[in-house]
Amino acid sequence: MCGIMGCVGGDAVQKVYRGLVKLEYRGYDSAGISVLSYGNICTIKKAGMVSQLERELTSLNGTAAIGHTRWATHGSPSDLNAHPHASGKFSVVHNGIIENYSSIKEELIAEGYSFKSETDSEIVVHLLNKYYNGDFLMAVKNTVQRLKGTFALCILCADCNLIAVARSRNPIIIGRGKGCFYASSDMPALAGDAESAYVLKDGQIAVIGEDRAEVYGFTLEKQQAEFVPVAASQTDTQLCGYPHYMAKEINEIPAAVKNTLSAFGKDCENALKGLYCGVNRIILTGCGTAYHSAMTGAYVMEEVLGVPARAEIASELRSRGCVMGGDTLLIAVSQSGETADTVEAARYARERGAKVVAVTNVAYSALNCVADVVVPVRAGTEVCVAATKSYCGQIAALLAVAGALSGKRIDGLEDIASACAQVLKCKYVHALARLFTQSSGVYFIGRGVDYPVALEGSLKLKEVSYIPGEGYPAGELKHGTLALIDENTLSVAIITDRALAAKTTASVQQIRSRGGKTAVIASQSCISKELEKDAQVCIKLPDCPKYLSPIISVIPLQYAAYLAAVICGKNPDKPRNLAKSVTVE
């Protein structure tokens, strides 16, 4: 899985290459391109960076090409496991996981087909050859009907100057430009080239040529495709003078929060109120960073609404058979709206009669198609794999939801963007980053709404700098974690709630008495002289209403993690082994 790009028309190879470069932010371990050239399919693919393909592109010419950036799911990163997979009359790129690939592979081997890779994806190219009798579309139809699991496919056939794409629970988009058509897994790859686009629905196949696009169901009934304009601006995906996208996107947090709150209109508010009728409990779900924002949302909603609210990791929600029904409101949070575990959790909830709200940064996502109501996050394109501005946008959106459902606007919400801008200027973040790099382990602690921030601070540091550590509720420190504390470890306390400040301060003192290093990120009113004296670093935040503090307290943690990665010589935008959109379960 990772990024797909295809083009029919013009200099297709260069257009596909440029599209793959735009898709680099999704994360990948290999890349490749296939082109139809005078009735033959030529393929170049390599483990490593997209740029490794550039010097060999001069040998590829043709008006139909497909390309892929791979993030390994089956088989290690290698030239052979890289996409496209080409054999016979076909070349294929694939995102997703084919669950029944083992049985199909055995069948194909018995029929004489040979395999070069360790991937599940290679079965697709052999199935296409098996079913091909001169009818490209029929071969695609017969192939996709054999597949179980999730897939977005982009297919090249040696006999026609066309590309076929197919979708089953994994995103694929077709775009229309001047004298050409495109296919891509993500809209940013089309920006600046395609003038309009259509997002395929689950169970659809599209065939594109230089001057046409036709859409069908999996049983080949012809269907309508309504193309919508694609914004030509690419400013979101340019560095604009910043050394890394992570730094740029942290600095865009004030705008992300402001734009998200502005996008939360009366229509959305009224739809939420209507959906909330008869609800007796709320479950929020997400993965990784989105799960942490869901935890914050659950804390706030339970207090504000007075109904049981909890956060569930999306993969666990389904695995443990979470009980829910018509009295349950499920709020699914995902930056991309394509996170497979989150989308499947939303489907699981719908099947059991629950009401579903999507909170996502992408307007055309699979999650939106499952939801009864979509609450938009307007953080803009996020290129860095580690989520920063989208996290703050998600919390802002969840606070707006809490306000809408309670009938009362969350206190101070209209001022949060300016508070974020103020925090971006806070002192001692560089000192905290240096402490990170000097520690064998970093432990983040917090109580109440500060606990999800502790988890998120730990995740950011691990993601981009590879420094080990964990986030804990401050009260759990004495139930095991203290065994890890010594002079080589750093503990970071987040303290923004005055009612809980004394208890978390006591936890800091327990750490100090055992020789551990400490840092504090705290609201002005929560900092005692003793606390400031004991900490190696004390970052002071402006006081704000309790429910807003998770948006501003995470900013210094994000930026310190970024600086630590830079100090350690890591690329914070592309952490090893990680992908931006995790479209596999």
Coordinates of C-alpha atoms in Angstrom, one line a residue:
M1 CA 0.0 0.0 0.0
C2 CA 0.9 3.7 -0.3
G3 CA 0.6 6.0 -3.4
I4 CA -0.8 5.3 -6.8
M5 CA -0.4 7.5 -9.9
G6 CA -1.5 6.9 -13.5
C7 CA -1.8 8.9 -16.7
V8 CA -3.0 8.5 -20.2
G9 CA -2.0 11.2 -22.7
G10 CA 0.9 13.6 -23.3
D11 CA 4.2 12.8 -21.6
A12 CA 2.7 10.2 -19.3
V13 CA 5.9 9.0 -17.8
Q14 CA 7.0 12.5 -16.5
K15 CA 3.5 13.2 -15.3
V16 CA 3.4 10.0 -13.3
Y17 CA 6.9 10.6 -11.9
R18 CA 5.8 14.1 -10.7
G19 CA 2.7 12.6 -9.2
L20 CA 4.8 10.1 -7.3
V21 CA 7.0 12.9 -5.9
K22 CA 3.9 14.6 -4.7
L23 CA 2.8 11.4 -3.0
E24 CA 6.1 10.9 -1.1
Y25 CA 4.6 12.4 2.0
R26 CA 2.4 9.3 2.5
G27 CA 5.6 7.3 3.3
Y28 CA 7.1 4.5 1.2
D29 CA 10.0 2.1 0.9
S30 CA 10.2 1.6 -2.8
A31 CA 8.8 3.0 -6.1
G32 CA 8.3 2.1 -9.7
I33 CA 6.8 3.1 -13.0
S34 CA 5.4 1.0 -16.0
V35 CA 4.8 2.6 -19.4
L36 CA 3.0 1.3 -22.5
S37 CA 5.5 1.8 -25.3
Y38 CA 4.7 0.6 -28.9
G39 CA 2.6 -2.3 -27.7
N40 CA 5.1 -3.4 -25.0
I41 CA 5.1 -2.7 -21.2
C42 CA 8.4 -1.4 -19.9
T43 CA 8.9 -1.3 -16.1
I44 CA 11.5 0.4 -13.8
K45 CA 11.2 -0.2 -10.1
K46 CA 13.6 0.1 -7.1
A47 CA 13.7 -0.1 -3.4
G48 CA 14.4 3.3 -1.8
M49 CA 13.5 6.9 -2.9
V50 CA 11.4 8.0 -5.8
S51 CA 14.3 10.1 -7.0
Q52 CA 16.3 6.9 -7.9
L53 CA 13.9 6.4 -10.8
E54 CA 14.6 9.8 -12.4
R55 CA 17.9 9.0 -14.1
E56 CA 16.3 6.0 -15.9
L57 CA 13.1 7.7 -17.0
T58 CA 14.8 8.8 -20.3
S59 CA 14.5 5.2 -21.5
L60 CA 10.7 5.2 -21.0
N61 CA 8.4 6.7 -23.6
G62 CA 4.7 6.3 -24.1
T63 CA 1.3 7.9 -23.6
A64 CA 0.0 5.5 -20.9
A65 CA 1.9 4.9 -17.6
I66 CA 1.2 3.8 -14.0
G67 CA 3.4 4.3 -10.9
H68 CA 3.5 3.4 -7.3
T69 CA 5.2 4.2 -4.0
R70 CA 5.1 1.1 -1.8
W71 CA 4.9 0.7 2.0
A72 CA 5.6 -2.9 2.8
T73 CA 2.7 -5.2 4.0
H74 CA 3.7 -8.5 2.4
G75 CA 7.4 -9.0 1.7
S76 CA 10.4 -6.9 2.6
P77 CA 11.3 -3.7 0.8
S78 CA 13.2 -4.8 -2.4
D79 CA 13.3 -4.3 -6.1
L80 CA 11.3 -7.5 -6.7
N81 CA 8.6 -6.6 -4.2
A82 CA 8.2 -3.1 -5.5
H83 CA 5.3 -2.2 -7.7
P84 CA 4.3 -2.3 -10.5
H85 CA 4.0 -6.0 -11.0
A86 CA 4.2 -6.8 -14.7
S87 CA 3.7 -10.1 -16.5
G88 CA 2.3 -11.0 -19.9
K89 CA -0.1 -8.4 -21.2
F90 CA -0.5 -6.5 -17.9
S91 CA 1.1 -4.3 -15.3
V92 CA -0.6 -3.6 -12.0
V93 CA -0.1 -1.4 -8.9
H94 CA -2.2 -2.1 -5.8
N95 CA -3.0 -0.5 -2.4
G96 CA -4.6 -2.6 0.3
I97 CA -4.5 -6.2 1.4
I98 CA -5.9 -9.2 -0.6
E99 CA -7.0 -11.6 2.1
N100 CA -7.5 -14.6 -0.1
Y101 CA -4.2 -14.3 -2.0
S102 CA -2.7 -17.5 -0.6
S103 CA -5.4 -19.8 -2.0
I104 CA -5.4 -17.9 -5.3
K105 CA -1.6 -18.1 -5.5
E106 CA -1.7 -21.9 -5.0
E107 CA -4.3 -22.2 -7.8
L108 CA -2.3 -20.1 -10.2
I109 CA 1.0 -22.0 -9.4
A110 CA -0.9 -25.2 -10.2
E111 CA -1.9 -23.7 -13.5
G112 CA 1.7 -22.9 -14.4
Y113 CA 2.0 -19.3 -13.4
S114 CA 5.3 -18.3 -11.7
F115 CA 5.8 -15.7 -9.1
K116 CA 8.8 -13.3 -8.6
S117 CA 7.7 -11.4 -5.5
E118 CA 6.6 -12.1 -1.9
T119 CA 3.6 -9.8 -2.2
D120 CA -0.1 -10.5 -2.2
S121 CA -0.4 -8.0 -5.1
E122 CA 1.3 -10.1 -7.7
I123 CA -1.7 -12.5 -7.9
V124 CA -3.7 -9.7 -9.6
V125 CA -1.4 -9.5 -12.7
H126 CA -1.6 -13.3 -13.2
L127 CA -5.4 -13.3 -12.8
L128 CA -5.7 -10.6 -15.4
N129 CA -3.7 -12.7 -17.8
K130 CA -5.7 -15.8 -17.0
Y131 CA -9.0 -14.1 -17.8
Y132 CA -7.8 -12.0 -20.7
N133 CA -9.2 -13.0 -24.1
G134 CA -8.9 -9.6 -25.8
D135 CA -11.5 -7.8 -23.7
F136 CA -9.6 -5.6 -21.2
L137 CA -12.7 -4.6 -19.2
M138 CA -14.0 -8.2 -18.9
A139 CA -10.6 -9.3 -17.6
V140 CA -10.7 -6.6 -14.9
K141 CA -14.2 -7.5 -14.0
N142 CA -13.4 -11.2 -13.6
T143 CA -10.3 -10.4 -11.6
V144 CA -11.8 -8.1 -9.1
Q145 CA -14.7 -10.5 -8.5
R146 CA -12.2 -13.0 -7.3
L147 CA -10.5 -10.7 -4.7
K148 CA -11.4 -10.5 -1.0
G149 CA -10.1 -7.8 1.2
T150 CA -9.3 -4.2 0.4
F151 CA -7.9 -2.8 -2.9
A152 CA -7.3 0.1 -5.1
L153 CA -6.0 -1.1 -8.5
C154 CA -4.4 0.7 -11.4
I155 CA -3.9 -1.5 -14.4
L156 CA -2.1 -1.1 -17.7
C157 CA -2.8 -3.5 -20.7
A158 CA -0.3 -3.9 -23.6
D159 CA -3.1 -4.1 -26.2
C160 CA -4.8 -0.7 -25.6
N161 CA -3.8 2.8 -24.7
L162 CA -6.0 2.8 -21.6
I163 CA -5.8 2.4 -17.9
A164 CA -8.3 0.6 -15.7
V165 CA -8.8 1.4 -12.0
A166 CA -10.9 -0.4 -9.5
R167 CA -11.9 0.3 -5.8
S168 CA -12.9 -1.8 -2.9
R169 CA -12.6 0.0 0.4
N170 CA -9.4 1.8 -0.6
P171 CA -9.3 5.2 -2.3
I172 CA -8.8 5.8 -6.0
I173 CA -9.5 9.0 -7.9
I174 CA -9.7 9.8 -11.6
G175 CA -8.8 13.2 -12.9
R176 CA -9.5 15.1 -16.1
G177 CA -6.9 17.4 -17.6
K178 CA -6.1 19.0 -20.9
G179 CA -5.7 16.1 -23.4
C180 CA -5.2 13.5 -20.7
F181 CA -6.8 11.6 -17.8
Y182 CA -5.2 10.7 -14.5
A183 CA -5.7 8.2 -11.8
S184 CA -4.3 8.7 -8.2
S185 CA -4.8 7.5 -4.7
D186 CA -4.8 11.0 -3.3
M187 CA -6.0 14.4 -4.5
P188 CA -2.7 16.4 -3.9
A189 CA -1.0 14.3 -6.6
L190 CA -3.6 15.7 -9.1
A191 CA -3.3 19.4 -8.1
G192 CA -1.9 21.6 -10.8
D193 CA -2.5 18.9 -13.5
A194 CA -6.1 17.7 -13.4
E195 CA -8.8 20.4 -13.7
S196 CA -11.6 18.1 -12.3
A197 CA -11.8 14.8 -10.5
Y198 CA -14.1 12.0 -9.6
V199 CA -13.6 9.8 -6.5
L200 CA -14.6 6.2 -7.2
K201 CA -17.1 4.6 -4.9
D202 CA -16.6 1.1 -3.5
G203 CA -17.5 -1.5 -6.1
Q204 CA -16.6 0.7 -9.1
I205 CA -14.3 0.2 -12.1
A206 CA -13.2 3.1 -14.3
V207 CA -11.5 2.9 -17.7
I208 CA -9.7 6.1 -18.8
G209 CA -8.1 7.1 -22.1
E210 CA -6.7 10.4 -23.4
D211 CA -10.1 11.9 -24.0
R212 CA -12.6 9.8 -22.0
A213 CA -13.5 8.1 -18.7
E214 CA -16.1 5.5 -18.3
V215 CA -17.3 4.2 -14.9
Y216 CA -18.9 0.8 -14.3
G217 CA -20.0 -1.4 -11.4
F218 CA -18.2 -4.6 -10.7
T219 CA -20.8 -6.4 -12.8
L220 CA -20.1 -3.9 -15.6
E221 CA -23.3 -1.9 -15.5
K222 CA -22.4 1.6 -16.7
Q223 CA -22.6 4.3 -14.0
Q224 CA -22.5 8.1 -13.9
A225 CA -19.4 10.0 -12.7
E226 CA -19.8 13.6 -11.6
F227 CA -16.5 15.4 -11.8
V228 CA -15.8 18.3 -9.4
P229 CA -13.1 21.0 -9.8
V230 CA -9.6 20.4 -8.4
A231 CA -7.9 23.3 -6.8
A232 CA -4.8 24.3 -8.7
S233 CA -3.0 25.7 -5.7
Q234 CA -0.1 23.6 -4.3
T235 CA 1.0 26.0 -1.6
D236 CA 0.0 23.4 1.1
T237 CA 2.6 21.0 -0.3
Q238 CA 5.5 23.5 -0.6
L239 CA 8.0 24.2 2.2
C240 CA 7.6 28.0 1.9
G241 CA 11.1 28.6 3.4
Y242 CA 10.8 26.1 6.3
P243 CA 13.5 23.4 6.6
H244 CA 10.9 20.6 7.1
Y245 CA 7.2 20.1 6.7
M246 CA 6.8 19.3 10.3
A247 CA 8.1 22.7 11.3
K248 CA 5.8 24.4 8.7
E249 CA 2.8 22.5 9.8
I250 CA 3.3 23.2 13.5
N251 CA 3.4 26.9 12.7
E252 CA 0.1 26.4 10.7
I253 CA -1.8 25.2 13.8
P254 CA -3.4 28.6 14.5
A255 CA -4.8 28.7 11.0
A256 CA -5.8 25.1 11.1
V257 CA -7.8 25.6 14.3
K258 CA -9.4 28.9 13.1
N259 CA -10.4 27.4 9.7
T260 CA -11.8 24.3 11.4
L261 CA -14.0 26.3 13.7
S262 CA -15.1 28.5 10.8
A263 CA -16.1 25.5 8.8
F264 CA -18.4 24.3 11.6
G265 CA -21.6 25.9 10.4
K266 CA -25.3 25.8 11.3
D267 CA -26.1 23.0 9.0
C268 CA -23.6 20.8 10.7
E269 CA -24.8 21.9 14.1
N270 CA -28.4 21.1 13.3
A271 CA -27.6 17.8 11.8
L272 CA -25.7 16.8 14.9
K273 CA -28.5 17.9 17.2
G274 CA -31.0 15.8 15.1
L275 CA -28.7 12.8 15.3
Y276 CA -28.2 13.1 19.0
C277 CA -31.9 12.4 19.8
G278 CA -32.2 9.2 21.7
V279 CA -28.5 8.8 22.4
N280 CA -27.5 7.5 25.8
R281 CA -23.8 7.0 25.3
I282 CA -21.0 8.2 23.1
I283 CA -18.0 6.2 21.8
L284 CA -15.1 8.0 20.1
T285 CA -12.7 6.0 18.1
G286 CA -9.5 6.5 16.1
C287 CA -5.9 5.2 15.7
G288 CA -2.6 6.7 16.9
T289 CA -2.8 10.5 17.1
A290 CA -6.5 10.5 16.2
Y291 CA -7.2 8.1 19.2
H292 CA -5.5 10.7 21.5
S293 CA -7.8 13.4 20.2
A294 CA -10.7 11.1 20.6
M295 CA -9.7 10.6 24.3
T296 CA -9.7 14.3 24.8
G297 CA -13.1 14.5 23.1
A298 CA -14.5 11.8 25.4
Y299 CA -13.2 13.6 28.6
V300 CA -14.9 16.8 27.5
M301 CA -18.2 15.3 26.2
E302 CA -18.8 13.2 29.3
E303 CA -18.4 16.3 31.5
V304 CA -20.3 18.7 29.3
L305 CA -23.1 16.5 28.2
G306 CA -23.5 14.3 31.3
V307 CA -23.7 11.1 29.3
P308 CA -21.2 8.2 29.4
A309 CA -18.4 8.9 26.8
R310 CA -15.3 6.9 26.2
A311 CA -12.6 6.5 23.6
E312 CA -11.8 3.2 21.9
I313 CA -8.8 2.2 19.7
A314 CA -10.5 1.5 16.4
S315 CA -8.8 -1.9 15.8
E316 CA -9.8 -3.0 19.3
L317 CA -13.4 -1.8 19.0
R318 CA -14.1 -4.5 16.4
S319 CA -11.8 -7.1 17.8
R320 CA -13.4 -7.3 21.1
G321 CA -17.0 -7.1 19.8
C322 CA -18.0 -3.8 21.3
V323 CA -21.7 -3.7 22.2
M324 CA -23.6 -0.8 20.7
G325 CA -27.0 0.0 19.2
G326 CA -29.4 2.7 18.3
D327 CA -28.7 4.6 21.6
T328 CA -25.0 4.9 20.7
L329 CA -23.3 7.7 18.9
L330 CA -20.0 6.7 17.4
I331 CA -17.6 9.5 16.6
A332 CA -14.9 8.3 14.2
V333 CA -11.8 10.4 14.0
S334 CA -9.2 10.1 11.1
Q335 CA -6.9 12.6 9.5
S336 CA -7.2 11.0 6.1
G337 CA -10.6 9.5 6.4
E338 CA -9.1 6.3 4.9
T339 CA -7.6 4.8 8.1
A340 CA -8.7 1.2 7.5
D341 CA -9.3 0.3 11.2
T342 CA -11.3 3.4 11.8
V343 CA -13.4 3.1 8.6
E344 CA -14.1 -0.6 9.5
A345 CA -15.0 0.4 13.1
A346 CA -17.5 2.9 11.7
R347 CA -19.0 0.2 9.4
Y348 CA -19.2 -2.1 12.4
A349 CA -21.1 0.5 14.3
R350 CA -23.5 1.2 11.4
E351 CA -24.3 -2.5 11.1
R352 CA -25.3 -2.6 14.7
G353 CA -27.6 0.4 14.4
A354 CA -25.4 3.0 16.0
K355 CA -25.3 6.6 14.7
V356 CA -22.0 7.6 13.1
V357 CA -20.2 11.0 12.9
A358 CA -17.0 11.4 11.0
V359 CA -14.3 13.9 11.9
T360 CA -11.8 14.1 9.1
N361 CA -9.5 16.4 7.2
V362 CA -10.4 15.0 3.8
A363 CA -13.7 15.8 2.2
Y364 CA -13.8 12.8 -0.2
S365 CA -12.8 10.0 2.1
A366 CA -14.2 6.5 2.7
L367 CA -15.1 7.4 6.3
N368 CA -17.4 10.2 5.0
C369 CA -19.4 7.7 3.0
V370 CA -20.1 5.6 6.1
A371 CA -21.1 8.5 8.4
D372 CA -24.5 10.1 9.0
V373 CA -22.9 13.5 9.7
V374 CA -19.4 14.7 8.7
V375 CA -17.7 17.3 10.8
P376 CA -14.9 18.8 8.7
V377 CA -11.4 19.5 9.9
R378 CA -9.8 22.2 7.9
A379 CA -6.1 21.8 8.6
G380 CA -5.1 21.7 5.0
T381 CA -2.8 19.1 3.4
E382 CA -0.5 17.6 6.0
V383 CA 2.7 16.3 4.3
C384 CA 4.7 15.2 7.4
V385 CA 3.9 11.7 8.4
A386 CA 3.5 12.7 12.0
A387 CA 0.3 14.5 12.6
T388 CA 0.5 17.9 14.2
K389 CA -1.9 20.6 12.9
S390 CA -4.5 18.0 12.1
Y391 CA -4.4 16.8 15.7
C392 CA -5.2 20.3 17.0
G393 CA -7.8 20.7 14.3
Q394 CA -9.5 17.4 15.4
I395 CA -9.7 18.6 19.0
A396 CA -11.1 21.9 17.9
A397 CA -13.8 20.1 15.8
L398 CA -14.6 17.8 18.8
L399 CA -15.0 20.8 21.1
A400 CA -17.4 22.3 18.5
V401 CA -19.4 19.1 18.5
A402 CA -19.5 19.1 22.3
G403 CA -20.8 22.7 22.2
A404 CA -23.4 21.9 19.6
L405 CA -24.8 18.9 21.4
S406 CA -24.9 20.7 24.7
G407 CA -26.4 23.9 23.3
K408 CA -23.6 25.9 24.9
R409 CA -20.5 27.1 23.1
I410 CA -17.3 25.9 24.8
D411 CA -15.9 28.8 26.8
G412 CA -13.0 30.6 25.1
L413 CA -13.1 28.6 21.9
E414 CA -13.2 31.7 19.7
D415 CA -9.8 32.8 21.2
I416 CA -8.0 29.5 20.8
A417 CA -6.2 30.4 17.5
S418 CA -4.6 33.5 19.0
A419 CA -3.6 31.4 22.1
C420 CA -1.9 28.9 19.8
A421 CA 0.0 31.7 18.1
Q422 CA 1.2 32.9 21.5
V423 CA 2.4 29.4 22.5
L424 CA 4.5 29.1 19.3
K425 CA 6.7 31.8 20.8
C426 CA 7.2 30.2 24.2
K427 CA 10.7 29.8 25.6
Y428 CA 12.9 26.8 26.4
V429 CA 11.6 24.4 23.8
H430 CA 15.1 24.0 22.4
A431 CA 16.3 23.1 26.0
L432 CA 13.6 20.5 26.2
A433 CA 14.7 19.0 22.9
R434 CA 18.3 18.7 24.1
L435 CA 17.1 16.9 27.2
F436 CA 15.2 14.5 25.0
T437 CA 18.4 13.6 23.1
Q438 CA 20.4 13.1 26.3
S439 CA 17.9 10.7 27.9
S440 CA 17.8 6.9 27.6
G441 CA 14.0 7.1 28.0
V442 CA 11.4 9.8 28.2
Y443 CA 8.2 9.4 30.3
F444 CA 5.3 11.8 29.9
I445 CA 2.7 12.2 32.6
G446 CA -0.6 14.1 33.1
R447 CA -4.0 13.9 34.8
G448 CA -7.4 14.5 33.3
V449 CA -7.3 16.2 29.9
D450 CA -3.5 16.3 30.3
Y451 CA -3.2 12.5 30.1
P452 CA -4.0 12.3 26.3
V453 CA -1.5 15.1 25.7
A454 CA 1.1 13.0 27.6
L455 CA 0.4 10.1 25.2
E456 CA 0.6 12.3 22.2
G457 CA 3.8 13.9 23.3
S458 CA 5.4 10.5 23.7
L459 CA 4.1 9.3 20.4
K460 CA 5.5 12.3 18.5
L461 CA 8.9 11.9 20.1
K462 CA 9.0 8.2 19.2
E463 CA 7.7 8.7 15.7
V464 CA 10.3 11.3 14.5
S465 CA 13.4 10.9 16.7
Y466 CA 13.1 7.2 17.7
I467 CA 13.9 8.0 21.3
P468 CA 12.0 5.4 23.4
G469 CA 9.4 6.4 26.1
E470 CA 5.8 6.2 27.2
G471 CA 2.9 8.3 28.3
Y472 CA 1.2 7.5 31.6
P473 CA -1.6 8.9 33.8
A474 CA 0.4 10.7 36.6
G475 CA -1.3 8.6 39.3
E476 CA 0.0 5.4 37.7
L477 CA 3.6 6.5 38.1
K478 CA 4.0 4.8 41.5
H479 CA 2.4 1.5 40.2
G480 CA 5.4 0.4 38.2
T481 CA 6.9 3.2 36.2
L482 CA 9.1 4.5 39.0
A483 CA 11.2 1.3 38.6
L484 CA 12.4 2.8 35.3
I485 CA 13.5 6.2 36.8
D486 CA 17.2 7.0 37.2
E487 CA 19.6 9.8 36.4
N488 CA 19.5 8.9 32.6
T489 CA 15.7 9.2 32.2
L490 CA 13.6 12.3 31.7
S491 CA 10.0 12.7 32.8
V492 CA 7.8 15.4 31.3
A493 CA 4.8 16.6 33.3
I494 CA 1.9 18.4 31.7
I495 CA -0.1 20.4 34.2
T496 CA -2.9 22.7 33.0
D497 CA -5.8 22.1 35.4
R498 CA -5.4 24.0 38.7
A499 CA -7.6 21.5 40.5
L500 CA -5.2 18.7 39.7
A501 CA -1.9 20.7 39.8
A502 CA -0.9 19.8 43.4
K503 CA -1.3 16.0 42.7
T504 CA 0.8 16.1 39.5
T505 CA 3.4 18.3 41.3
A506 CA 3.7 15.6 43.9
S507 CA 4.4 13.1 41.2
V508 CA 7.2 15.3 39.9
Q509 CA 8.7 15.4 43.4
Q510 CA 8.6 11.6 43.5
I511 CA 10.7 11.4 40.3
R512 CA 13.2 14.0 41.5
S513 CA 13.6 12.2 44.9
R514 CA 14.7 9.1 42.9
G515 CA 17.3 11.0 40.8
G516 CA 15.3 11.4 37.6
K517 CA 15.4 14.5 35.4
T518 CA 12.2 16.4 35.1
A519 CA 10.6 18.9 32.7
V520 CA 7.3 20.7 33.1
I521 CA 4.9 22.2 30.6
A522 CA 2.3 24.0 32.7
S523 CA -0.2 26.9 32.7
Q524 CA 1.1 30.0 34.6
S525 CA -1.3 29.5 37.5
C526 CA -0.3 25.8 38.0
I527 CA 3.4 26.5 38.5
S528 CA 4.6 26.7 42.1
K529 CA 8.0 28.0 43.1
E530 CA 8.9 24.5 44.2
L531 CA 7.9 23.0 40.9
E532 CA 9.9 25.5 38.9
K533 CA 12.9 25.0 41.1
D534 CA 12.9 21.2 40.8
A535 CA 12.5 21.1 37.0
Q536 CA 15.4 21.2 34.5
V537 CA 13.1 22.9 32.0
C538 CA 9.9 24.7 32.8
I539 CA 7.8 25.9 29.8
K540 CA 5.0 28.3 30.8
L541 CA 1.7 28.4 29.0
P542 CA -0.9 31.1 29.1
D543 CA -3.9 30.2 31.3
C544 CA -6.9 29.1 29.4
P545 CA -10.2 27.2 30.0
K546 CA -9.6 23.6 30.9
Y547 CA -11.1 22.1 27.8
L548 CA -8.9 24.2 25.5
S549 CA -5.6 23.4 27.1
P550 CA -4.9 20.1 25.1
I551 CA -4.7 22.2 21.9
I552 CA -2.0 24.6 23.3
S553 CA -0.1 22.3 25.7
V554 CA 0.7 19.8 22.8
I555 CA 2.5 22.5 20.7
P556 CA 5.7 22.7 22.7
L557 CA 5.8 18.9 22.8
Q558 CA 5.4 18.7 19.0
Y559 CA 8.1 21.2 18.4
A560 CA 10.6 19.8 20.9
A561 CA 10.1 16.3 19.3
Y562 CA 10.8 17.9 15.9
L563 CA 14.0 19.6 17.2
A564 CA 15.1 16.4 18.8
A565 CA 14.8 14.6 15.5
V566 CA 16.9 17.2 13.8
I567 CA 19.5 17.1 16.5
C568 CA 19.7 13.3 16.1
G569 CA 20.1 13.6 12.3
K570 CA 16.7 12.1 11.5
N571 CA 14.3 13.2 8.8
P572 CA 11.2 14.2 10.8
D573 CA 9.0 14.3 7.8
K574 CA 9.5 10.7 6.8
P575 CA 10.0 8.4 9.9
R576 CA 11.2 5.0 9.1
N577 CA 8.6 2.2 8.7
L578 CA 5.6 4.6 8.9
A579 CA 3.1 5.8 6.4
K580 CA 0.8 8.8 6.4
S581 CA -2.4 7.0 5.3
V582 CA -2.7 3.5 6.8
T583 CA -5.2 1.9 4.5
V584 CA -4.6 -1.6 5.7
E585 CA -6.0 -3.3 8.8

